[in-house]
Amino acid sequence: MSRLGRTGARARQVWAALRHNPYVERVEQARRRNEDDLAPLEPPPIDPPEPEEIPEPEPEPRSDGIPNGLRIAAGWAWRTLITAAAVIAILYLADMLAVVVIPLLISLLLAAMLQPMVAMLVRWHVPRSLAAAVVLVAGLGTVAAVLTYVINQFIEGVPKLVENVQEGVQTIQTWAKEGPLHLEQKQIDDFFKQLTESLNAWLAPDPSSAAETTAVTLGVAMNILTGLFLVLFVTFFFMRDGRKIWTFLVKMLPANAFEPMMRAGNSSWRTLVSFVRATILVAVIDAVGIGAGLVLLDVPLAIPLAALVFLSAFVPIVGATVSGAVAVLVALVGDDWITALIVLGLVLAVQQLEGNVLQPLLMGRAVSIHPLAVVLAVSAGMVLGSIIGALIAVPIVAVVNAGVRQLRARPLPVEESPPPGSVST
């Protein structure tokens, strides 16, 4: 190693010793503190001023002395009266246009029942118009075939029922003579003669009003034919252009209401389809169960009674009660009280199965309506529209309930008003 190299190494050793010298370290620390003290001080951050709370304006004192609670009650009262008046006006117009409104509502039920089959044919690349026509014709053919079979069974079963009724009347007469009453034959004959005359007087038409009765009958027949034509016509277009019709109607509303109302309409339609499907399935199960029991018990008019059970199932609670009572009465008149008790037990068992298993399982949450609401809706529909009103009351309540729930889940957007003093361009 050269002399210059040895001198450099020695210098590096000396510098390292100086760096680790505690006195040199203290001098360096003091120098750093002096530099920090001489550095310019940064101003502390200034917090933004808190916004001043604007006091709410105090309500001006009323000079008329009416309590605030009474004002609120009066506001609710007149709003309720206006709403009730609007509902009454709508019902009055619906009653005036019953020939159009009732077929329209029935067409909605039929479209909800047949629309899934139309959608299936459309998925198979069948034109929508042809699919709607095929489904409608097939549905008409099925209904005509079932009605023909039921009517034939009714015609065949009436003679046997009349024979059983005559035997029952003869049994009552024998019991009245030989039983604890000990009536004479003349008294029994007079009683049945008066009963027959009363029935004939009640059923026989009044000759003085024959022309009026004929006119009323013709008017009813024309209304029925018009209603049937409208039902077929409207059902076809509901199945073919249902979504287009609803979109056209919703477009008449304000722009901000279009999307919420479309969602509400879709939810209501799904609810109606679910209701009709579940009701048909429940009606089929009720009719098959009760009808099979009536056939096994050899009750007269078993098939027509099963058809009555099927049709009455579309009126919840009330329909099942009425059809069950008719079945028990026919069993009592046609056979004996033991058969009637067995039929009563069968009807109660099927109704319990429907109410506790079928309805909750098939209806589900889509059409979950409280039983009290169902009874009130059916009662109101019966008062306002007789049998047709009772038939369509529960579907209307289910559809309105689904639509309102959808709107409450996503309320209508509120249009923002421009700030005061702004100029619109």
CSV table of C-alpha atoms in Angstrom, one decimal:
chain,number,residue,atom,x,y,z
A,1,MET,CA,0.0,0.0,0.0
A,2,SER,CA,1.3,3.4,-1.0
A,3,ARG,CA,1.8,6.2,1.4
A,4,LEU,CA,-1.2,8.2,0.0
A,5,GLY,CA,-3.5,5.2,0.5
A,6,ARG,CA,-2.4,4.8,4.1
A,7,THR,CA,-3.0,8.5,4.8
A,8,GLY,CA,-6.6,8.3,3.4
A,9,ALA,CA,-7.4,5.3,5.5
A,10,ARG,CA,-6.0,7.0,8.6
A,11,ALA,CA,-8.2,10.1,7.8
A,12,ARG,CA,-11.3,7.9,7.5
A,13,GLN,CA,-10.6,6.3,10.9
A,14,VAL,CA,-10.1,9.7,12.5
A,15,TRP,CA,-13.4,11.0,11.0
A,16,ALA,CA,-15.3,7.9,12.2
A,17,ALA,CA,-13.9,8.5,15.7
A,18,LEU,CA,-15.0,12.1,15.6
A,19,ARG,CA,-18.5,11.2,14.5
A,20,HIS,CA,-18.9,8.9,17.5
A,21,ASN,CA,-17.5,11.4,19.9
A,22,PRO,CA,-20.3,12.4,22.4
A,23,TYR,CA,-19.1,16.0,22.4
A,24,VAL,CA,-19.4,16.3,18.6
A,25,GLU,CA,-22.9,14.8,18.7
A,26,ARG,CA,-24.0,17.3,21.3
A,27,VAL,CA,-22.7,20.1,19.1
A,28,GLU,CA,-24.7,18.8,16.2
A,29,GLN,CA,-27.9,18.5,18.3
A,30,ALA,CA,-27.5,22.1,19.5
A,31,ARG,CA,-27.0,23.3,15.9
A,32,ARG,CA,-30.2,21.5,14.8
A,33,ARG,CA,-32.2,23.1,17.7
A,34,ASN,CA,-31.0,26.5,16.7
A,35,GLU,CA,-32.1,26.0,13.1
A,36,ASP,CA,-35.5,24.8,14.3
A,37,ASP,CA,-35.9,27.9,16.5
A,38,LEU,CA,-35.0,30.2,13.6
A,39,ALA,CA,-37.5,28.5,11.2
A,40,PRO,CA,-40.7,30.6,10.4
A,41,LEU,CA,-43.7,29.5,12.4
A,42,GLU,CA,-46.7,28.2,10.4
A,43,PRO,CA,-50.0,29.8,11.3
A,44,PRO,CA,-52.4,27.4,13.2
A,45,PRO,CA,-55.3,26.0,11.1
A,46,ILE,CA,-58.4,28.2,11.4
A,47,ASP,CA,-61.6,26.2,11.9
A,48,PRO,CA,-64.5,27.3,9.6
A,49,PRO,CA,-67.2,29.3,11.5
A,50,GLU,CA,-70.2,27.3,12.5
A,51,PRO,CA,-73.4,28.2,10.7
A,52,GLU,CA,-75.7,30.2,12.8
A,53,GLU,CA,-79.0,28.4,13.7
A,54,ILE,CA,-81.9,30.1,12.2
A,55,PRO,CA,-84.7,30.2,14.7
A,56,GLU,CA,-88.0,28.7,13.5
A,57,PRO,CA,-90.7,31.2,13.0
A,58,GLU,CA,-93.2,31.1,15.8
A,59,PRO,CA,-96.8,30.4,14.7
A,60,GLU,CA,-98.9,33.5,14.7
A,61,PRO,CA,-101.5,33.5,17.4
A,62,ARG,CA,-105.1,32.8,16.1
A,63,SER,CA,-107.6,35.4,16.9
A,64,ASP,CA,-110.7,33.1,16.4
A,65,GLY,CA,-110.0,31.0,19.5
A,66,ILE,CA,-110.4,27.6,17.7
A,67,PRO,CA,-108.0,24.9,19.2
A,68,ASN,CA,-105.4,23.5,17.0
A,69,GLY,CA,-106.6,19.9,17.5
A,70,LEU,CA,-110.1,20.9,16.2
A,71,ARG,CA,-108.4,22.4,13.1
A,72,ILE,CA,-106.6,19.2,12.4
A,73,ALA,CA,-109.7,17.1,12.9
A,74,ALA,CA,-111.7,19.4,10.6
A,75,GLY,CA,-108.9,19.1,7.9
A,76,TRP,CA,-109.1,15.3,8.1
A,77,ALA,CA,-112.9,15.5,8.0
A,78,TRP,CA,-113.3,17.5,4.8
A,79,ARG,CA,-110.6,15.5,3.1
A,80,THR,CA,-112.3,12.3,4.1
A,81,LEU,CA,-115.6,13.6,2.8
A,82,ILE,CA,-114.1,14.6,-0.5
A,83,THR,CA,-112.5,11.1,-0.9
A,84,ALA,CA,-115.8,9.4,0.0
A,85,ALA,CA,-117.6,11.5,-2.5
A,86,ALA,CA,-115.1,10.6,-5.2
A,87,VAL,CA,-115.5,6.9,-4.4
A,88,ILE,CA,-119.3,7.2,-4.5
A,89,ALA,CA,-119.1,9.0,-7.8
A,90,ILE,CA,-116.9,6.2,-9.3
A,91,LEU,CA,-119.2,3.5,-8.0
A,92,TYR,CA,-122.2,5.4,-9.5
A,93,LEU,CA,-120.6,5.6,-12.9
A,94,ALA,CA,-119.6,1.9,-12.7
A,95,ASP,CA,-123.2,1.1,-11.9
A,96,MET,CA,-124.5,3.1,-14.9
A,97,LEU,CA,-121.9,1.5,-17.1
A,98,ALA,CA,-122.3,-2.0,-15.6
A,99,VAL,CA,-122.8,-3.6,-19.0
A,100,VAL,CA,-119.3,-2.5,-19.9
A,101,VAL,CA,-117.5,-2.5,-16.5
A,102,ILE,CA,-118.5,-6.0,-15.5
A,103,PRO,CA,-117.3,-7.7,-18.7
A,104,LEU,CA,-114.1,-5.6,-18.5
A,105,LEU,CA,-113.3,-6.9,-15.0
A,106,ILE,CA,-114.2,-10.5,-16.0
A,107,SER,CA,-112.0,-10.2,-19.0
A,108,LEU,CA,-109.1,-9.2,-16.7
A,109,LEU,CA,-109.6,-12.4,-14.7
A,110,LEU,CA,-109.8,-14.5,-17.8
A,111,ALA,CA,-106.7,-12.8,-19.3
A,112,ALA,CA,-104.8,-13.5,-16.1
A,113,MET,CA,-105.8,-17.1,-16.3
A,114,LEU,CA,-105.0,-17.6,-20.0
A,115,GLN,CA,-102.0,-15.3,-20.4
A,116,PRO,CA,-99.4,-17.8,-19.3
A,117,MET,CA,-100.5,-20.2,-22.1
A,118,VAL,CA,-100.2,-17.3,-24.7
A,119,ALA,CA,-96.7,-16.5,-23.4
A,120,MET,CA,-95.7,-20.2,-23.8
A,121,LEU,CA,-96.9,-20.2,-27.4
A,122,VAL,CA,-95.1,-17.0,-28.1
A,123,ARG,CA,-91.9,-18.5,-26.8
A,124,TRP,CA,-92.5,-21.3,-29.3
A,125,HIS,CA,-92.4,-18.6,-32.1
A,126,VAL,CA,-96.1,-18.6,-32.6
A,127,PRO,CA,-97.4,-15.1,-33.6
A,128,ARG,CA,-99.0,-13.3,-30.7
A,129,SER,CA,-102.4,-12.8,-32.4
A,130,LEU,CA,-102.6,-16.4,-33.5
A,131,ALA,CA,-101.6,-17.6,-30.0
A,132,ALA,CA,-104.3,-15.4,-28.3
A,133,ALA,CA,-106.9,-16.7,-30.7
A,134,VAL,CA,-105.9,-20.4,-30.3
A,135,VAL,CA,-106.0,-20.1,-26.5
A,136,LEU,CA,-109.3,-18.3,-26.4
A,137,VAL,CA,-111.0,-20.9,-28.7
A,138,ALA,CA,-109.5,-23.7,-26.7
A,139,GLY,CA,-110.8,-22.2,-23.5
A,140,LEU,CA,-114.3,-21.7,-25.0
A,141,GLY,CA,-114.3,-25.3,-26.1
A,142,THR,CA,-113.2,-26.6,-22.7
A,143,VAL,CA,-115.9,-24.6,-20.9
A,144,ALA,CA,-118.6,-25.7,-23.4
A,145,ALA,CA,-117.6,-29.4,-23.0
A,146,VAL,CA,-117.6,-29.2,-19.2
A,147,LEU,CA,-121.0,-27.3,-19.1
A,148,THR,CA,-122.5,-29.9,-21.4
A,149,TYR,CA,-121.4,-32.8,-19.2
A,150,VAL,CA,-122.6,-31.1,-16.0
A,151,ILE,CA,-126.0,-30.3,-17.5
A,152,ASN,CA,-126.5,-33.8,-18.8
A,153,GLN,CA,-125.6,-35.2,-15.3
A,154,PHE,CA,-128.0,-32.8,-13.7
A,155,ILE,CA,-130.8,-33.8,-16.1
A,156,GLU,CA,-130.1,-37.5,-15.4
A,157,GLY,CA,-130.0,-37.0,-11.6
A,158,VAL,CA,-133.2,-34.9,-11.2
A,159,PRO,CA,-135.6,-37.8,-11.5
A,160,LYS,CA,-133.8,-39.7,-8.8
A,161,LEU,CA,-133.8,-36.7,-6.6
A,162,VAL,CA,-137.5,-36.1,-7.1
A,163,GLU,CA,-138.2,-39.8,-6.3
A,164,ASN,CA,-136.2,-39.5,-3.1
A,165,VAL,CA,-138.0,-36.3,-2.2
A,166,GLN,CA,-141.4,-38.0,-2.7
A,167,GLU,CA,-140.3,-40.9,-0.5
A,168,GLY,CA,-139.2,-38.4,2.2
A,169,VAL,CA,-142.5,-36.6,2.1
A,170,GLN,CA,-144.3,-39.9,2.4
A,171,THR,CA,-142.1,-40.7,5.4
A,172,ILE,CA,-143.0,-37.4,7.0
A,173,GLN,CA,-146.7,-38.0,6.5
A,174,THR,CA,-146.5,-41.5,8.0
A,175,TRP,CA,-144.6,-40.0,11.0
A,176,ALA,CA,-147.2,-37.2,11.4
A,177,LYS,CA,-150.0,-39.8,11.6
A,178,GLU,CA,-148.4,-42.5,13.6
A,179,GLY,CA,-146.0,-40.4,15.6
A,180,PRO,CA,-146.5,-38.3,18.7
A,181,LEU,CA,-148.6,-35.7,16.7
A,182,HIS,CA,-151.4,-38.2,15.7
A,183,LEU,CA,-152.7,-36.0,12.9
A,184,GLU,CA,-155.5,-37.1,10.6
A,185,GLN,CA,-155.0,-37.7,6.9
A,186,LYS,CA,-157.4,-34.7,6.1
A,187,GLN,CA,-155.2,-32.3,8.1
A,188,ILE,CA,-152.0,-33.5,6.4
A,189,ASP,CA,-153.6,-33.2,2.9
A,190,ASP,CA,-154.9,-29.7,3.7
A,191,PHE,CA,-151.4,-28.6,4.8
A,192,PHE,CA,-149.7,-29.9,1.6
A,193,LYS,CA,-152.5,-28.4,-0.5
A,194,GLN,CA,-152.0,-25.0,1.0
A,195,LEU,CA,-148.3,-25.3,0.6
A,196,THR,CA,-148.7,-26.2,-3.1
A,197,GLU,CA,-151.1,-23.3,-3.7
A,198,SER,CA,-148.7,-20.8,-2.1
A,199,LEU,CA,-145.8,-22.0,-4.2
A,200,ASN,CA,-147.8,-21.8,-7.4
A,201,ALA,CA,-149.0,-18.3,-6.5
A,202,TRP,CA,-145.4,-17.2,-5.9
A,203,LEU,CA,-144.0,-18.8,-9.0
A,204,ALA,CA,-146.9,-18.1,-11.4
A,205,PRO,CA,-146.5,-14.9,-13.5
A,206,ASP,CA,-149.0,-12.0,-13.2
A,207,PRO,CA,-151.1,-11.8,-16.4
A,208,SER,CA,-151.4,-8.0,-16.0
A,209,SER,CA,-147.7,-7.6,-16.2
A,210,ALA,CA,-146.9,-10.2,-18.8
A,211,ALA,CA,-145.8,-7.5,-21.4
A,212,GLU,CA,-143.6,-5.8,-18.8
A,213,THR,CA,-142.1,-9.2,-17.8
A,214,THR,CA,-141.4,-10.1,-21.4
A,215,ALA,CA,-139.7,-6.7,-22.0
A,216,VAL,CA,-137.5,-7.1,-18.9
A,217,THR,CA,-136.6,-10.6,-20.0
A,218,LEU,CA,-135.6,-9.5,-23.4
A,219,GLY,CA,-133.6,-6.6,-22.0
A,220,VAL,CA,-131.7,-9.0,-19.6
A,221,ALA,CA,-131.1,-11.4,-22.5
A,222,MET,CA,-129.7,-8.6,-24.6
A,223,ASN,CA,-127.4,-7.4,-21.8
A,224,ILE,CA,-126.1,-11.0,-21.3
A,225,LEU,CA,-125.4,-11.4,-25.0
A,226,THR,CA,-123.7,-8.0,-25.1
A,227,GLY,CA,-121.6,-8.9,-22.0
A,228,LEU,CA,-120.5,-12.2,-23.5
A,229,PHE,CA,-119.4,-10.5,-26.7
A,230,LEU,CA,-117.5,-7.9,-24.8
A,231,VAL,CA,-115.8,-10.5,-22.6
A,232,LEU,CA,-114.6,-12.5,-25.6
A,233,PHE,CA,-113.5,-9.4,-27.5
A,234,VAL,CA,-111.7,-7.7,-24.6
A,235,THR,CA,-110.1,-10.9,-23.4
A,236,PHE,CA,-108.5,-11.4,-26.8
A,237,PHE,CA,-107.0,-7.9,-26.9
A,238,PHE,CA,-105.9,-8.1,-23.2
A,239,MET,CA,-104.0,-11.3,-24.0
A,240,ARG,CA,-102.5,-9.9,-27.2
A,241,ASP,CA,-101.8,-6.2,-26.3
A,242,GLY,CA,-102.0,-6.1,-22.5
A,243,ARG,CA,-98.7,-4.4,-21.9
A,244,LYS,CA,-99.1,-2.0,-24.7
A,245,ILE,CA,-102.5,-0.9,-23.3
A,246,TRP,CA,-101.1,-0.4,-19.9
A,247,THR,CA,-98.1,1.6,-21.2
A,248,PHE,CA,-100.4,3.8,-23.2
A,249,LEU,CA,-102.5,4.6,-20.2
A,250,VAL,CA,-99.6,5.3,-17.9
A,251,LYS,CA,-98.0,7.7,-20.5
A,252,MET,CA,-101.0,10.0,-19.8
A,253,LEU,CA,-99.6,10.6,-16.3
A,254,PRO,CA,-96.8,13.0,-15.5
A,255,ALA,CA,-93.4,12.0,-16.6
A,256,ASN,CA,-92.0,11.4,-13.1
A,257,ALA,CA,-94.9,9.0,-12.4
A,258,PHE,CA,-94.3,6.8,-15.4
A,259,GLU,CA,-91.6,4.4,-14.0
A,260,PRO,CA,-93.2,3.9,-10.5
A,261,MET,CA,-96.7,3.3,-12.0
A,262,MET,CA,-95.2,0.8,-14.5
A,263,ARG,CA,-93.6,-1.1,-11.6
A,264,ALA,CA,-96.9,-0.9,-9.6
A,265,GLY,CA,-98.8,-2.2,-12.6
A,266,ASN,CA,-96.4,-5.1,-13.1
A,267,SER,CA,-96.6,-6.0,-9.4
A,268,SER,CA,-100.4,-5.9,-9.5
A,269,TRP,CA,-100.6,-8.0,-12.6
A,270,ARG,CA,-98.3,-10.7,-11.1
A,271,THR,CA,-100.5,-10.7,-8.0
A,272,LEU,CA,-103.6,-11.2,-10.1
A,273,VAL,CA,-102.1,-14.0,-12.1
A,274,SER,CA,-101.0,-15.7,-8.8
A,275,PHE,CA,-104.4,-15.2,-7.3
A,276,VAL,CA,-106.2,-16.7,-10.3
A,277,ARG,CA,-103.8,-19.7,-10.6
A,278,ALA,CA,-104.1,-20.5,-6.9
A,279,THR,CA,-107.8,-20.1,-6.9
A,280,ILE,CA,-108.3,-22.5,-9.8
A,281,LEU,CA,-106.0,-25.1,-8.2
A,282,VAL,CA,-107.8,-24.8,-4.9
A,283,ALA,CA,-111.2,-25.0,-6.6
A,284,VAL,CA,-110.1,-28.1,-8.5
A,285,ILE,CA,-108.9,-29.8,-5.3
A,286,ASP,CA,-112.2,-28.9,-3.5
A,287,ALA,CA,-114.4,-30.1,-6.3
A,288,VAL,CA,-112.5,-33.4,-6.7
A,289,GLY,CA,-112.4,-34.1,-3.0
A,290,ILE,CA,-116.1,-33.3,-2.3
A,291,GLY,CA,-117.3,-34.8,-5.6
A,292,ALA,CA,-115.5,-38.1,-5.0
A,293,GLY,CA,-117.1,-38.3,-1.6
A,294,LEU,CA,-120.5,-37.6,-3.0
A,295,VAL,CA,-120.1,-40.2,-5.7
A,296,LEU,CA,-118.9,-42.9,-3.2
A,297,LEU,CA,-121.9,-42.1,-1.0
A,298,ASP,CA,-124.3,-42.3,-4.0
A,299,VAL,CA,-125.7,-38.8,-3.3
A,300,PRO,CA,-128.0,-37.6,-6.1
A,301,LEU,CA,-126.6,-34.8,-8.4
A,302,ALA,CA,-123.0,-35.6,-7.3
A,303,ILE,CA,-121.4,-34.2,-10.5
A,304,PRO,CA,-123.4,-31.0,-10.6
A,305,LEU,CA,-122.7,-30.4,-6.9
A,306,ALA,CA,-119.0,-30.8,-7.6
A,307,ALA,CA,-119.3,-28.3,-10.4
A,308,LEU,CA,-121.1,-25.9,-7.9
A,309,VAL,CA,-118.2,-26.4,-5.4
A,310,PHE,CA,-115.7,-25.5,-8.2
A,311,LEU,CA,-117.5,-22.3,-9.2
A,312,SER,CA,-118.2,-21.2,-5.6
A,313,ALA,CA,-114.5,-21.5,-4.7
A,314,PHE,CA,-113.9,-18.3,-6.6
A,315,VAL,CA,-115.8,-16.5,-3.9
A,316,PRO,CA,-113.5,-17.0,-0.8
A,317,ILE,CA,-115.1,-18.2,2.5
A,318,VAL,CA,-118.7,-17.4,1.5
A,319,GLY,CA,-118.7,-19.6,-1.6
A,320,ALA,CA,-117.4,-22.7,0.2
A,321,THR,CA,-119.9,-22.3,3.0
A,322,VAL,CA,-122.9,-22.0,0.5
A,323,SER,CA,-121.8,-24.9,-1.7
A,324,GLY,CA,-121.2,-27.1,1.4
A,325,ALA,CA,-124.6,-26.3,2.8
A,326,VAL,CA,-126.3,-27.1,-0.6
A,327,ALA,CA,-124.4,-30.5,-0.7
A,328,VAL,CA,-125.5,-31.4,2.8
A,329,LEU,CA,-129.1,-30.4,2.1
A,330,VAL,CA,-129.2,-32.5,-1.1
A,331,ALA,CA,-127.8,-35.4,0.9
A,332,LEU,CA,-130.4,-35.0,3.6
A,333,VAL,CA,-133.3,-34.8,1.1
A,334,GLY,CA,-132.0,-37.4,-1.3
A,335,ASP,CA,-130.8,-40.0,1.3
A,336,ASP,CA,-131.0,-39.8,5.0
A,337,TRP,CA,-129.6,-37.8,7.9
A,338,ILE,CA,-126.7,-40.2,8.4
A,339,THR,CA,-125.5,-39.6,4.9
A,340,ALA,CA,-126.0,-35.8,5.4
A,341,LEU,CA,-123.8,-36.0,8.5
A,342,ILE,CA,-121.1,-37.8,6.6
A,343,VAL,CA,-121.2,-35.2,3.8
A,344,LEU,CA,-121.0,-32.4,6.4
A,345,GLY,CA,-117.9,-34.0,7.9
A,346,LEU,CA,-116.4,-34.3,4.4
A,347,VAL,CA,-117.1,-30.7,3.6
A,348,LEU,CA,-115.6,-29.5,6.9
A,349,ALA,CA,-112.5,-31.6,6.3
A,350,VAL,CA,-112.0,-30.2,2.8
A,351,GLN,CA,-112.5,-26.6,4.0
A,352,GLN,CA,-110.0,-27.1,6.8
A,353,LEU,CA,-107.5,-28.5,4.3
A,354,GLU,CA,-108.1,-25.5,2.1
A,355,GLY,CA,-107.9,-22.8,4.8
A,356,ASN,CA,-104.9,-24.2,6.7
A,357,VAL,CA,-102.8,-25.8,4.0
A,358,LEU,CA,-103.8,-24.9,0.4
A,359,GLN,CA,-104.5,-21.2,0.7
A,360,PRO,CA,-101.2,-20.3,2.7
A,361,LEU,CA,-99.1,-22.7,0.5
A,362,LEU,CA,-100.5,-21.6,-2.9
A,363,MET,CA,-101.3,-18.0,-2.3
A,364,GLY,CA,-98.1,-17.2,-0.4
A,365,ARG,CA,-97.1,-13.6,0.3
A,366,ALA,CA,-98.1,-12.4,-3.2
A,367,VAL,CA,-101.7,-12.1,-2.2
A,368,SER,CA,-101.6,-12.2,1.5
A,369,ILE,CA,-104.8,-10.5,2.6
A,370,HIS,CA,-106.2,-10.7,6.2
A,371,PRO,CA,-109.4,-12.9,6.4
A,372,LEU,CA,-111.3,-9.9,7.9
A,373,ALA,CA,-110.5,-7.9,4.7
A,374,VAL,CA,-111.6,-10.8,2.6
A,375,VAL,CA,-115.0,-11.1,4.4
A,376,LEU,CA,-115.6,-7.3,4.3
A,377,ALA,CA,-114.6,-7.2,0.6
A,378,VAL,CA,-117.0,-10.1,-0.3
A,379,SER,CA,-119.8,-8.6,1.7
A,380,ALA,CA,-119.4,-5.1,0.1
A,381,GLY,CA,-119.2,-6.8,-3.4
A,382,MET,CA,-122.3,-8.7,-2.7
A,383,VAL,CA,-124.2,-5.6,-1.7
A,384,LEU,CA,-122.9,-3.5,-4.6
A,385,GLY,CA,-122.9,-6.1,-7.4
A,386,SER,CA,-124.6,-9.3,-6.3
A,387,ILE,CA,-122.8,-12.5,-7.3
A,388,ILE,CA,-120.5,-10.7,-9.8
A,389,GLY,CA,-119.5,-8.2,-7.1
A,390,ALA,CA,-118.6,-11.0,-4.7
A,391,LEU,CA,-116.6,-12.7,-7.4
A,392,ILE,CA,-114.5,-9.7,-8.3
A,393,ALA,CA,-114.2,-8.0,-4.9
A,394,VAL,CA,-111.2,-10.0,-3.6
A,395,PRO,CA,-109.2,-9.8,-6.8
A,396,ILE,CA,-109.6,-6.0,-6.8
A,397,VAL,CA,-108.5,-5.8,-3.2
A,398,ALA,CA,-105.5,-8.0,-3.9
A,399,VAL,CA,-104.5,-5.9,-7.0
A,400,VAL,CA,-104.8,-2.6,-5.2
A,401,ASN,CA,-102.9,-3.9,-2.2
A,402,ALA,CA,-100.0,-5.0,-4.4
A,403,GLY,CA,-99.9,-1.8,-6.3
A,404,VAL,CA,-100.0,0.4,-3.1
A,405,ARG,CA,-97.2,-1.7,-1.5
A,406,GLN,CA,-95.0,-1.2,-4.6
A,407,LEU,CA,-95.6,2.5,-4.6
A,408,ARG,CA,-94.9,2.8,-0.8
A,409,ALA,CA,-91.6,0.8,-1.3
A,410,ARG,CA,-90.5,3.2,-4.0
A,411,PRO,CA,-92.6,6.4,-3.7
A,412,LEU,CA,-93.1,8.8,-6.6
A,413,PRO,CA,-90.2,11.2,-7.1
A,414,VAL,CA,-91.0,14.8,-6.2
A,415,GLU,CA,-90.2,17.5,-8.8
A,416,GLU,CA,-87.6,19.9,-7.4
A,417,SER,CA,-88.8,23.6,-7.5
A,418,PRO,CA,-86.3,26.2,-8.6
A,419,PRO,CA,-84.7,28.3,-5.9
A,420,PRO,CA,-86.3,31.7,-5.2
A,421,GLY,CA,-85.1,34.5,-7.5
A,422,SER,CA,-83.7,32.1,-10.2
A,423,VAL,CA,-84.5,32.8,-13.8
A,424,SER,CA,-85.5,29.9,-16.0
A,425,THR,CA,-84.2,29.9,-19.4
